[in-house]
XYZ file of C-alpha atoms in Angstrom:
747
model
C 65.354 77.002 168.586
C 67.607 79.913 169.528
C 66.378 82.749 171.723
C 65.892 86.025 169.803
C 68.581 88.611 170.402
C 66.148 91.134 171.956
C 64.935 88.665 174.613
C 68.478 87.557 175.488
C 69.649 91.158 175.854
C 66.722 92.089 178.089
C 67.279 89.023 180.286
C 70.952 89.989 180.713
C 70.094 93.552 181.720
C 67.354 92.452 184.125
C 69.726 89.971 185.784
C 72.292 92.732 186.305
C 69.689 95.108 187.776
C 68.453 92.409 190.153
C 71.991 91.522 191.302
C 73.134 95.108 191.895
C 69.869 96.691 193.021
C 70.466 99.662 190.697
C 67.647 101.353 188.868
C 67.398 101.534 185.091
C 68.259 105.238 185.131
C 71.299 104.648 187.369
C 72.620 101.920 185.081
C 72.182 104.173 182.039
C 74.042 107.055 183.718
C 76.844 104.723 184.816
C 77.331 103.697 181.173
C 77.379 107.307 179.959
C 73.943 107.103 178.287
C 70.804 109.177 178.755
C 68.596 108.104 181.646
C 65.952 106.463 179.472
C 68.285 104.293 177.338
C 68.009 101.119 179.452
C 64.291 101.618 180.059
C 63.735 101.878 176.296
C 65.478 98.544 175.701
C 63.492 96.771 178.406
C 60.173 98.319 177.419
C 60.313 97.555 173.695
C 61.311 93.990 172.749
C 61.703 94.914 169.079
C 64.092 97.810 169.682
C 67.640 97.130 168.478
C 70.109 99.570 170.088
C 72.762 101.169 167.880
C 76.326 99.903 168.071
C 77.447 102.854 170.221
C 74.786 102.037 172.849
C 75.790 98.375 172.896
C 79.454 99.281 173.319
C 78.657 101.694 176.167
C 76.632 98.998 177.937
C 79.396 96.442 177.476
C 81.963 98.870 178.895
C 79.726 99.728 181.850
C 78.781 96.133 182.695
C 82.164 94.624 181.936
C 80.611 91.634 180.146
C 79.970 90.897 176.459
C 76.378 91.425 175.415
C 74.464 89.586 172.681
C 73.974 91.521 169.469
C 72.642 90.760 165.977
C 75.366 92.948 164.454
C 78.949 92.155 163.650
C 80.088 95.294 165.449
C 83.360 96.891 164.448
C 85.399 99.143 166.679
C 87.106 101.027 163.862
C 86.433 104.737 163.595
C 85.923 106.591 160.346
C 89.381 108.156 160.798
C 90.982 104.712 160.903
C 89.104 103.704 157.744
C 90.236 106.916 156.029
C 93.857 106.279 156.994
C 93.684 102.745 155.600
C 92.204 103.972 152.314
C 94.727 106.806 152.018
C 97.641 104.432 152.634
C 96.466 102.245 149.754
C 95.535 105.072 147.358
C 95.732 108.776 148.315
C 93.362 109.607 145.447
C 90.637 107.115 146.412
C 87.346 108.945 145.887
C 85.899 107.246 148.959
C 88.014 109.593 151.071
C 85.990 112.578 149.869
C 82.797 110.587 150.405
C 83.739 109.998 154.056
C 84.468 113.706 154.540
C 81.107 114.521 152.963
C 79.319 112.119 155.326
C 81.083 113.462 158.418
C 80.195 117.029 157.450
C 76.518 116.422 156.686
C 75.800 113.905 159.448
C 77.519 116.040 162.077
C 79.946 113.256 163.032
C 83.612 113.487 164.035
C 85.788 111.055 162.080
C 88.205 110.448 164.946
C 85.491 109.585 167.471
C 82.612 108.161 165.451
C 82.586 104.356 165.239
C 81.808 103.233 161.695
C 78.446 101.470 161.735
C 76.811 100.087 158.619
C 73.275 100.439 159.964
C 73.790 104.112 160.817
C 74.920 104.825 157.250
C 71.823 103.095 155.890
C 69.607 105.058 158.283
C 71.271 108.351 157.246
C 70.474 107.752 153.577
C 66.926 106.645 154.389
C 66.188 109.822 156.383
C 67.323 112.214 153.674
C 66.668 112.741 149.988
C 69.042 113.691 147.133
C 67.519 117.158 146.990
C 68.471 117.716 150.636
C 72.098 118.043 149.559
C 71.421 119.311 146.036
C 72.571 116.061 144.428
C 71.240 114.141 141.465
C 69.628 110.769 142.304
C 72.385 108.915 140.447
C 75.080 110.780 142.403
C 73.200 110.055 145.632
C 73.216 106.341 144.862
C 76.939 106.471 144.084
C 77.694 108.179 147.396
C 75.752 105.516 149.279
C 77.428 102.672 147.399
C 80.917 104.088 147.957
C 80.375 104.628 151.676
C 78.899 101.182 152.268
C 81.807 99.765 150.273
C 84.249 101.029 152.887
C 82.554 98.891 155.578
C 82.597 95.124 156.054
C 80.109 93.312 153.876
C 76.857 92.163 155.527
C 76.224 88.589 156.404
C 76.591 86.087 153.585
C 73.701 85.768 151.201
C 70.973 83.553 152.607
C 69.153 81.127 150.313
C 66.145 82.660 148.593
C 62.805 81.064 147.919
C 63.958 79.954 144.471
C 66.851 78.076 146.079
C 64.607 75.786 148.146
C 62.110 73.046 147.437
C 59.392 71.310 149.394
C 56.405 72.786 151.186
C 57.921 76.317 151.349
C 58.343 76.598 147.571
C 54.932 75.016 146.930
C 53.277 77.494 149.313
C 55.031 80.400 147.597
C 53.758 79.276 144.197
C 50.228 78.785 145.533
C 50.200 82.304 146.997
C 51.235 83.719 143.618
C 48.315 81.994 141.917
C 45.736 83.058 144.537
C 44.080 86.348 143.595
C 43.181 87.101 147.230
C 46.817 86.856 148.360
C 48.659 88.203 145.340
C 49.750 91.317 147.267
C 51.673 89.064 149.658
C 53.482 87.051 146.985
C 56.809 88.890 146.996
C 56.747 89.392 150.764
C 56.199 85.716 151.421
C 59.302 84.568 149.517
C 61.944 85.673 152.017
C 59.772 84.653 154.975
C 59.077 81.135 153.709
C 62.733 80.657 152.740
C 63.751 81.637 156.273
C 61.261 79.184 157.778
C 62.680 76.440 155.545
C 66.260 77.282 156.593
C 65.274 77.226 160.283
C 63.454 73.916 159.932
C 60.154 75.446 161.041
C 56.836 73.920 160.065
C 53.801 76.226 159.726
C 52.166 74.781 162.832
C 55.321 75.502 164.898
C 55.378 79.230 164.113
C 55.054 81.567 167.141
C 55.190 85.291 167.826
C 58.709 84.870 169.226
C 59.771 83.426 165.862
C 58.540 86.592 164.172
C 60.832 88.650 166.405
C 63.704 86.283 165.640
C 63.031 86.754 161.918
C 63.079 90.518 162.493
C 66.524 90.272 164.132
C 67.890 88.169 161.267
C 66.625 90.606 158.615
C 68.065 93.553 160.492
C 71.418 91.824 160.920
C 71.719 91.419 157.150
C 72.648 95.108 157.061
C 70.795 96.021 153.874
C 67.520 97.484 155.163
C 66.542 100.167 157.636
C 64.892 99.183 160.896
C 61.649 100.784 159.762
C 61.621 98.781 156.520
C 62.357 95.534 158.358
C 59.603 96.176 160.872
C 57.099 96.875 158.096
C 58.125 93.664 156.318
C 57.641 91.536 159.448
C 54.267 93.162 160.121
C 53.138 92.225 156.638
C 54.371 88.650 157.130
C 52.291 88.442 160.312
C 49.285 89.710 158.354
C 49.956 86.971 155.795
C 49.702 84.286 158.498
C 46.322 85.687 159.554
C 45.049 85.623 155.981
C 46.320 82.111 155.278
C 44.970 80.746 158.553
C 41.359 81.394 157.495
C 41.654 81.088 153.708
C 39.881 77.921 152.515
C 42.659 77.100 150.023
C 45.406 77.129 152.683
C 43.848 75.667 155.832
C 45.640 72.367 155.150
C 48.990 74.035 155.961
C 48.082 74.747 159.582
C 49.431 78.309 159.797
C 48.495 80.045 163.089
C 46.913 83.511 162.960
C 49.744 85.527 164.521
C 49.302 89.151 165.623
C 51.931 91.719 164.809
C 54.790 91.531 167.340
C 54.261 95.264 167.897
C 50.477 95.295 168.005
C 48.916 97.140 170.895
C 47.368 94.729 173.421
C 43.633 94.931 174.012
C 44.308 95.907 177.627
C 47.458 97.947 178.216
C 49.540 97.391 181.346
C 48.235 99.633 184.110
C 44.826 100.033 182.435
C 42.988 98.532 185.403
C 44.789 100.826 187.853
C 43.761 104.014 186.026
C 40.227 102.854 185.126
C 38.482 104.840 187.936
C 40.437 107.971 187.033
C 39.559 107.774 183.333
C 35.908 106.981 184.082
C 35.676 110.183 186.111
C 37.319 112.079 183.263
C 34.918 110.718 180.643
C 31.718 111.160 182.658
C 32.442 114.345 184.581
C 35.520 116.256 183.414
C 35.122 116.028 179.620
C 31.476 117.284 179.614
C 32.518 120.081 181.983
C 35.438 121.150 179.749
C 33.143 121.172 176.716
C 30.628 123.371 178.564
C 27.894 120.732 178.561
C 27.785 120.197 182.344
C 28.859 121.949 185.487
C 31.693 120.738 187.706
C 29.095 119.001 189.858
C 27.611 117.185 186.832
C 24.475 119.312 186.357
C 23.301 119.792 182.765
C 22.462 123.176 181.332
C 18.767 122.300 180.925
C 18.495 121.234 184.567
C 20.279 124.378 185.702
C 17.952 126.649 183.704
C 14.890 124.811 184.951
C 16.112 125.216 188.532
C 16.611 128.930 187.974
C 13.111 129.289 186.531
C 11.578 127.399 189.437
C 13.426 129.560 191.949
C 12.455 132.838 190.251
C 9.528 134.591 191.981
C 6.362 134.959 189.864
C 5.854 138.455 188.571
C 2.276 139.515 188.070
C 0.776 142.797 186.960
C -1.181 144.476 184.301
C 1.721 144.437 181.903
C 1.941 140.668 182.101
C -1.589 140.108 180.864
C -4.025 137.421 182.002
C -1.243 134.831 182.169
C 1.940 134.917 184.256
C 4.878 135.738 181.942
C 7.359 133.574 183.849
C 5.167 130.476 183.614
C 4.742 131.052 179.862
C 8.511 131.316 179.456
C 9.081 128.151 181.500
C 6.626 126.218 179.346
C 8.125 127.498 176.079
C 11.647 126.715 177.251
C 10.622 123.209 178.188
C 9.056 122.680 174.752
C 12.117 123.965 172.897
C 14.501 121.900 175.031
C 18.139 122.541 174.193
C 17.996 122.692 170.416
C 20.531 125.065 168.923
C 19.675 128.736 168.956
C 16.373 128.139 170.812
C 18.282 127.343 173.994
C 17.986 130.095 176.578
C 21.274 131.989 176.915
C 22.719 131.708 180.397
C 23.959 134.678 182.321
C 27.758 134.425 182.468
C 27.952 135.232 186.168
C 25.172 132.791 187.049
C 26.834 130.023 185.008
C 30.258 130.587 186.550
C 28.808 130.578 190.061
C 27.104 127.240 189.325
C 30.370 125.633 188.162
C 29.891 125.963 184.400
C 32.687 127.076 182.107
C 31.655 130.195 180.241
C 31.758 130.300 176.465
C 35.228 131.833 176.144
C 36.746 129.328 178.618
C 35.523 126.001 177.234
C 37.880 123.641 175.404
C 37.640 122.328 171.877
C 36.877 118.623 171.512
C 40.329 118.012 170.031
C 41.972 119.684 173.045
C 39.952 117.525 175.451
C 40.955 114.380 173.552
C 44.623 115.424 173.558
C 44.619 116.106 177.302
C 42.886 112.809 178.028
C 45.498 110.909 176.038
C 48.356 112.613 177.894
C 46.744 112.140 181.300
C 46.127 108.437 180.663
C 49.698 107.859 179.475
C 51.232 109.721 182.419
C 49.001 108.072 185.031
C 49.578 104.619 183.539
C 53.363 105.028 183.584
C 53.277 106.344 187.157
C 51.274 103.291 188.249
C 53.475 100.757 186.437
C 56.950 102.116 187.128
C 56.520 103.766 190.524
C 53.451 102.029 191.974
C 51.565 105.304 192.531
C 47.861 104.986 191.655
C 45.592 108.034 191.336
C 41.950 106.992 191.820
C 40.513 110.430 191.030
C 41.313 113.794 189.488
C 41.784 115.237 192.957
C 44.848 113.032 193.539
C 46.035 113.247 189.906
C 46.226 117.056 190.061
C 48.285 117.297 193.258
C 51.523 119.199 192.463
C 53.920 116.433 193.549
C 52.048 113.815 191.516
C 51.957 116.027 188.422
C 55.673 116.797 188.709
C 56.469 113.073 188.979
C 54.469 112.459 185.786
C 56.417 115.104 183.889
C 59.799 113.939 185.163
C 59.073 110.360 184.101
C 58.228 111.578 180.605
C 61.322 113.757 180.279
C 63.536 110.948 181.559
C 62.566 108.604 178.736
C 62.204 111.325 176.095
C 65.120 113.756 176.509
C 65.297 116.805 174.278
C 68.322 115.558 172.359
C 68.110 118.286 169.713
C 68.038 121.089 172.269
C 65.018 122.880 170.783
C 63.057 122.964 174.050
C 59.788 121.060 173.871
C 56.543 122.806 174.825
C 54.838 119.486 175.587
C 55.387 119.516 179.409
C 54.329 123.150 179.794
C 51.224 122.562 177.650
C 50.157 119.614 179.810
C 50.897 121.555 183.006
C 48.982 124.611 181.821
C 45.884 122.539 181.147
C 46.271 120.738 184.461
C 46.273 124.090 186.289
C 42.796 124.813 184.935
C 41.433 121.389 185.892
C 43.019 121.549 189.364
C 41.673 125.028 190.102
C 38.187 124.938 188.606
C 37.233 121.263 188.813
C 39.309 119.482 191.479
C 39.167 122.589 193.709
C 42.789 122.350 194.824
C 43.802 124.961 197.377
C 45.468 128.190 196.325
C 48.931 127.026 197.419
C 48.725 123.896 195.231
C 47.491 125.894 192.240
C 50.368 128.364 192.599
C 52.863 125.500 192.700
C 51.374 124.062 189.515
C 51.662 127.464 187.865
C 55.315 127.656 188.879
C 55.916 124.211 187.367
C 54.260 125.245 184.108
C 56.326 128.443 184.018
C 59.536 126.552 184.775
C 59.068 124.072 181.957
C 57.800 126.648 179.444
C 60.248 127.301 176.583
C 61.761 130.751 176.921
C 60.731 131.928 173.500
C 57.869 133.436 171.492
C 56.727 133.211 167.931
C 57.727 130.289 165.710
C 59.141 127.346 167.644
C 62.914 126.898 167.207
C 62.422 123.441 165.710
C 60.074 124.858 163.074
C 62.275 127.889 162.459
C 65.221 125.570 161.797
C 63.145 123.817 159.152
C 62.149 127.116 157.544
C 65.774 128.223 157.420
C 66.545 125.191 155.258
C 64.640 126.839 152.400
C 67.385 128.458 150.387
C 66.698 130.355 147.194
C 66.989 127.148 145.156
C 64.658 125.219 147.441
C 62.165 128.063 147.513
C 62.069 128.048 143.712
C 61.445 124.306 143.672
C 58.784 124.714 146.351
C 56.870 127.311 144.340
C 56.902 125.070 141.273
C 55.904 121.925 143.159
C 52.412 121.672 141.652
C 53.809 122.008 138.125
C 56.358 119.260 138.800
C 53.715 116.906 140.212
C 51.402 117.420 137.232
C 54.323 116.947 134.832
C 55.090 113.573 136.399
C 51.408 112.627 136.168
C 51.427 113.442 132.443
C 54.577 111.371 131.947
C 52.944 108.417 133.686
C 49.818 108.828 131.536
C 52.010 108.846 128.408
C 53.791 105.682 129.545
C 50.472 103.943 130.171
C 49.224 104.993 126.752
C 52.313 103.507 125.075
C 51.766 100.220 126.884
C 48.119 100.232 125.811
C 49.099 100.874 122.182
C 51.426 97.887 122.275
C 48.441 95.792 123.331
C 46.436 97.204 120.446
C 44.249 99.362 122.699
C 43.478 103.073 122.313
C 41.959 104.263 125.604
C 40.875 107.818 126.289
C 43.113 109.880 128.552
C 40.586 109.895 131.399
C 40.494 106.090 131.345
C 44.231 105.966 132.072
C 43.777 107.627 135.459
C 43.415 105.528 138.591
C 42.991 106.385 142.245
C 46.753 106.759 142.816
C 47.191 109.321 140.029
C 44.044 111.136 141.149
C 45.587 111.508 144.611
C 48.676 113.091 143.046
C 46.489 115.620 141.241
C 44.809 116.372 144.590
C 48.232 117.085 146.073
C 49.001 119.588 143.297
C 45.682 121.413 143.812
C 46.133 121.430 147.595
C 49.576 122.993 147.096
C 48.046 125.728 144.932
C 45.417 126.473 147.607
C 47.993 126.604 150.390
C 50.257 128.831 148.348
C 47.424 131.170 147.327
C 46.260 132.239 150.798
C 48.099 130.112 153.413
C 44.890 128.723 154.934
C 44.977 126.366 157.885
C 45.116 122.653 157.181
C 41.552 121.893 158.286
C 40.120 124.483 155.887
C 41.808 122.768 152.925
C 41.094 119.174 153.954
C 37.414 119.821 154.748
C 36.782 121.991 151.668
C 33.455 121.123 150.040
C 32.294 121.245 146.468
C 29.666 123.875 147.283
C 32.420 126.202 148.531
C 33.982 126.470 145.064
C 32.707 129.556 143.243
C 33.316 130.344 139.579
C 33.475 133.683 137.828
C 34.094 133.028 134.163
C 37.249 130.891 134.120
C 38.536 131.830 137.578
C 37.830 129.678 140.634
C 37.593 130.824 144.241
C 37.280 128.711 147.368
C 35.064 130.460 149.941
C 35.308 129.048 153.477
C 32.519 130.244 155.815
C 33.740 132.425 158.664
C 32.361 130.062 161.323
C 34.727 127.353 160.036
C 37.824 129.581 160.258
C 39.842 129.846 163.451
C 39.537 133.289 165.030
C 36.387 134.233 163.102
C 32.733 134.134 164.102
C 29.386 134.420 162.377
C 29.185 137.877 160.820
C 32.920 138.095 160.125
C 34.149 138.020 156.516
C 34.517 134.580 154.938
C 37.957 133.258 154.039
C 38.361 133.763 150.289
C 41.077 131.762 148.484
C 41.357 132.849 144.820
C 43.171 130.779 142.222
C 44.910 131.999 139.077
C 43.976 131.125 135.518
C 46.307 128.145 135.256
C 45.400 126.783 138.682
C 41.687 127.233 137.965
C 42.043 125.274 134.726
C 43.683 122.436 136.658
C 40.855 122.490 139.216
C 38.212 122.407 136.435
C 39.864 119.422 134.749
C 40.124 117.690 138.118
C 36.434 118.197 138.925
C 35.243 117.140 135.479
C 37.448 114.144 134.778
C 39.855 113.115 137.557
C 37.836 113.381 140.769
C 35.397 110.612 139.744
C 38.396 108.274 139.520
C 39.226 109.007 143.172
C 35.761 108.078 144.438
C 35.071 104.668 145.857
C 32.134 102.676 144.463
C 28.863 104.076 145.763
C 30.469 107.321 146.976
C 29.236 109.597 144.192
C 27.463 111.854 146.727
C 30.672 112.616 148.624
C 30.474 116.384 149.345
C 34.196 117.029 149.781
C 36.535 118.557 147.229
C 39.154 115.961 148.199
C 37.277 112.689 148.845
C 38.865 109.963 150.913
C 40.303 107.109 148.815
C 39.422 104.643 151.589
C 36.366 105.794 153.560
C 33.107 106.699 151.760
C 31.587 110.050 152.664
C 34.803 111.365 154.248
C 37.529 113.752 153.176
C 41.116 112.755 152.373
C 42.636 113.210 155.828
C 46.175 112.185 154.844
C 46.340 114.499 151.814
C 48.625 117.134 153.320
C 50.922 114.539 154.867
C 51.356 113.025 151.411
C 51.988 116.506 150.032
C 54.700 117.131 152.637
C 56.418 113.936 151.513
C 56.430 115.353 147.995
C 58.041 118.539 149.332
C 60.723 116.484 151.072
C 61.453 114.419 147.980
C 61.577 117.376 145.571
C 63.190 120.110 147.700
C 65.100 118.108 150.312
C 63.477 120.019 153.199
C 61.097 118.444 155.688
C 58.019 120.233 156.946
C 54.615 119.412 158.382
C 51.280 120.744 157.057
C 51.010 123.756 159.381
C 54.501 124.914 158.370
C 53.089 125.623 154.896
C 51.341 128.576 156.496
C 54.489 129.861 158.175
C 56.565 129.250 155.067
C 54.437 131.530 152.904
C 54.917 134.441 155.293
C 58.588 133.555 155.741
C 59.308 133.601 151.997
C 57.481 136.878 151.394
C 59.077 138.753 154.292
C 62.578 137.554 153.419
C 62.108 139.055 149.966
C 60.389 142.221 151.217
C 60.610 143.063 154.961
C 58.216 145.985 154.384
C 55.410 143.594 153.430
C 54.452 142.929 157.074
C 50.925 144.486 156.803
C 50.270 142.457 153.649
C 51.405 139.243 155.350
C 49.090 140.061 158.260
C 46.118 140.272 155.904
C 47.189 137.194 153.959
C 47.430 135.036 157.081
C 44.297 136.514 158.658
C 45.922 137.762 161.869
C 43.664 140.132 163.785
C 46.631 142.149 165.066
C 49.887 143.006 163.349
C 51.557 142.309 166.702
C 50.825 138.610 166.139
C 52.561 138.729 162.752
C 55.519 140.582 164.220
C 55.854 138.061 167.045
C 56.138 135.215 164.562
C 58.386 136.844 162.003
C 60.475 139.387 163.938
C 63.627 137.292 163.596
C 63.448 137.647 159.797
C 64.255 141.351 160.109
C 67.387 140.479 162.079
C 68.485 137.949 159.465
C 67.833 140.374 156.586
C 69.942 143.009 158.361
C 72.799 140.544 158.898
C 72.698 139.450 155.249
C 72.732 143.062 154.078
C 75.736 143.792 156.296
C 77.626 140.764 154.948
C 76.984 141.927 151.386
C 78.184 145.403 152.283
C 81.387 144.054 153.848
C 82.080 141.862 150.816
C 81.562 144.812 148.480
C 83.871 147.055 150.505
C 86.572 144.378 150.623
C 86.453 144.130 146.834
C 87.055 147.904 146.592
C 89.841 147.997 149.186
C 93.350 148.730 147.788
C 95.720 145.795 147.440
C 98.392 146.220 150.170
C 100.947 144.237 148.110
C 100.630 146.446 145.019
C 101.419 149.797 146.537
C 99.166 152.667 147.621
C 96.097 153.508 145.629
C 96.093 150.318 143.577
C 92.824 148.399 143.748
C 92.656 144.631 144.005
C 92.742 142.887 140.587
C 89.394 141.799 139.229
C 89.188 138.043 138.479
C 89.248 137.312 134.732
C 85.918 136.707 133.073
C 86.867 133.150 132.085
C 87.362 132.126 135.732
C 83.795 130.899 136.040
C 82.320 127.821 137.588
C 82.659 125.897 134.357
C 86.317 126.968 133.893
C 87.543 126.798 137.469
C 91.325 126.965 137.968
C 93.150 124.017 139.481
C 92.682 123.858 143.246
C 95.150 122.704 145.834
C 93.843 119.409 147.275
C 94.313 120.779 150.790
C 92.373 124.000 150.133
C 88.912 124.525 151.622
C 86.277 123.762 149.022
C 83.311 126.149 148.994
C 80.291 124.770 147.160
C 80.461 122.643 144.062
C 80.048 122.916 140.339
C 76.506 123.274 139.154
C 75.071 120.750 136.779
C 72.555 121.363 134.069
C 69.711 120.512 136.454
C 70.868 122.872 139.182
C 72.328 120.081 141.315
C 75.816 119.875 142.714
C 78.207 117.563 140.966
C 80.369 115.223 143.078
C 83.471 116.727 144.575
C 86.754 116.156 142.820
C 89.083 113.521 144.172
C 91.147 114.612 147.121
């Protein structure tokens, strides 16, 4: 049995580090890579470095390294020269130029790598470059055709006989395993080719299978990893299935499954126990820094208060009556005695406006655990308590370790370190009681790592800037496009039913998958109508939908809206006539198809397709995938909110007060901080239009004084473009009937 590529590569790197005494970061720098490149290879056995990383390591070490790829040293310029020498009009030349331009590569320096081309096409969609799907497929085929073919075709499951083919056929006939039928074919054929029996299969073999699939050069790394994970799940199902126990398959975990106990978990156990029992309740306002509960604190205050007697108090002492009533009411909701803010702060409690949300506490705990675990494993520094974990030098070491392995390659400036440092300042000052000098140093660290910007993050602004006029139009009509595709699928299902002699009602043709698509269309309408926050759409309930004649309105209580309290106006999201009709049809006919058996009492507008009684938590992520596929632009759910304001202000910069009301900002200064750069862009665009107009009116210097430039003839349109010099710069492309760009002409 051969050793998997990933294990052999890691052994080679470890041997070099041991012989030279260099650190992982030093070896990476010596090879011209970022400091975390070697650490990433050693930490993740399934990671397959790109060809450029392998070549840099080989050059730095001076020895050949194992690799699953047949690496080529030719650059894209060399490939272009070879193609041009054979045929100067080969259309693949223009394809290579297109790839270099859109991938940001330099033909003379970029090594041609088949896997990188596959990854480029998997990350983007045809709409990203305004291409038709058929043109997109042609581009991909032409570009892959310029590279060496992948490894020779391996025998498939239909090419083999024996136990592997019999097992494949048995899986296809088993109703419990039918979902694994197609997946099992390639896996069983590989086992047959390797001479592996089911009882011999190990986790290392699964990694070796992963390397072989990846080396074939036809799938992305993500797709290969998903395939191997499903094969591992198949072994677990077969191992316990009564019809397959005779085969002797072991129940293998996923090669990338998280171990029950992570490395370094024991070292940070005391730290995390203190966080869970002392720090988290304190951050939530439930306990003081010393661990005292609110009820105990109030009882101690009552006991320490001197009894006040007098005629006004009546026959009974008022303080004793209050103490008894407070003890009977306990700490239930509004009956809890309000604490004086100064008294609470002096006792170590966080006052109401300084407590953290539960999600913030969970996020900080996750970061703290990851940082402390890495510090213990890689540097041998163990923090037994929050006092040690919040010392400035320790915190800085945590941040530097994180930045070393996760460099900001895109140059947007991550706010992650400054966010963690800002939260640590609060814990160090108010809980760990670090001295003033240490707290000031932590503040300086947080300020030093804070991105020097305000408003929308540069990474998010770059995504918003991808929305051209064409993409904005497609974005607005997204719900209509989704519902159109649903209707087409319903029509196709009806035709199939008619061929079988069946005549089902339309509602009977819906299933859970189509119901989820209708949910995505309605969620898009809600987000477009008022730009609410994600949680207000996901957690929308049926009782929040109000009807007035044929118009629907979603009313979210003020207490559930960020920045609003009880007594503030509710968030009202009105829908138009067409959108309301879609919502009515969904509630009456489609939503029941999305419910799981026994989940008829689900209170949410968008019920979970997997968990009874819950809302559809992944709805907006699925919707964002639809946006990517149909517009070519990527965004996350919260960017929907920014995008609405962005689109409106680009069209009308004077609409700032209206955008403020739409988004629910308390101050117009908040809206201006987020969208101030739009005014600059609008001014620049207006100036460019003015310059272009003035140039058109300038006199032609070659035609004598006072003679204006000739106006292009009316027939010189996009559909009747004059012949272009092959060496001329091409601006844009011809527009097809569907608004997509046709392929460029041959060079």
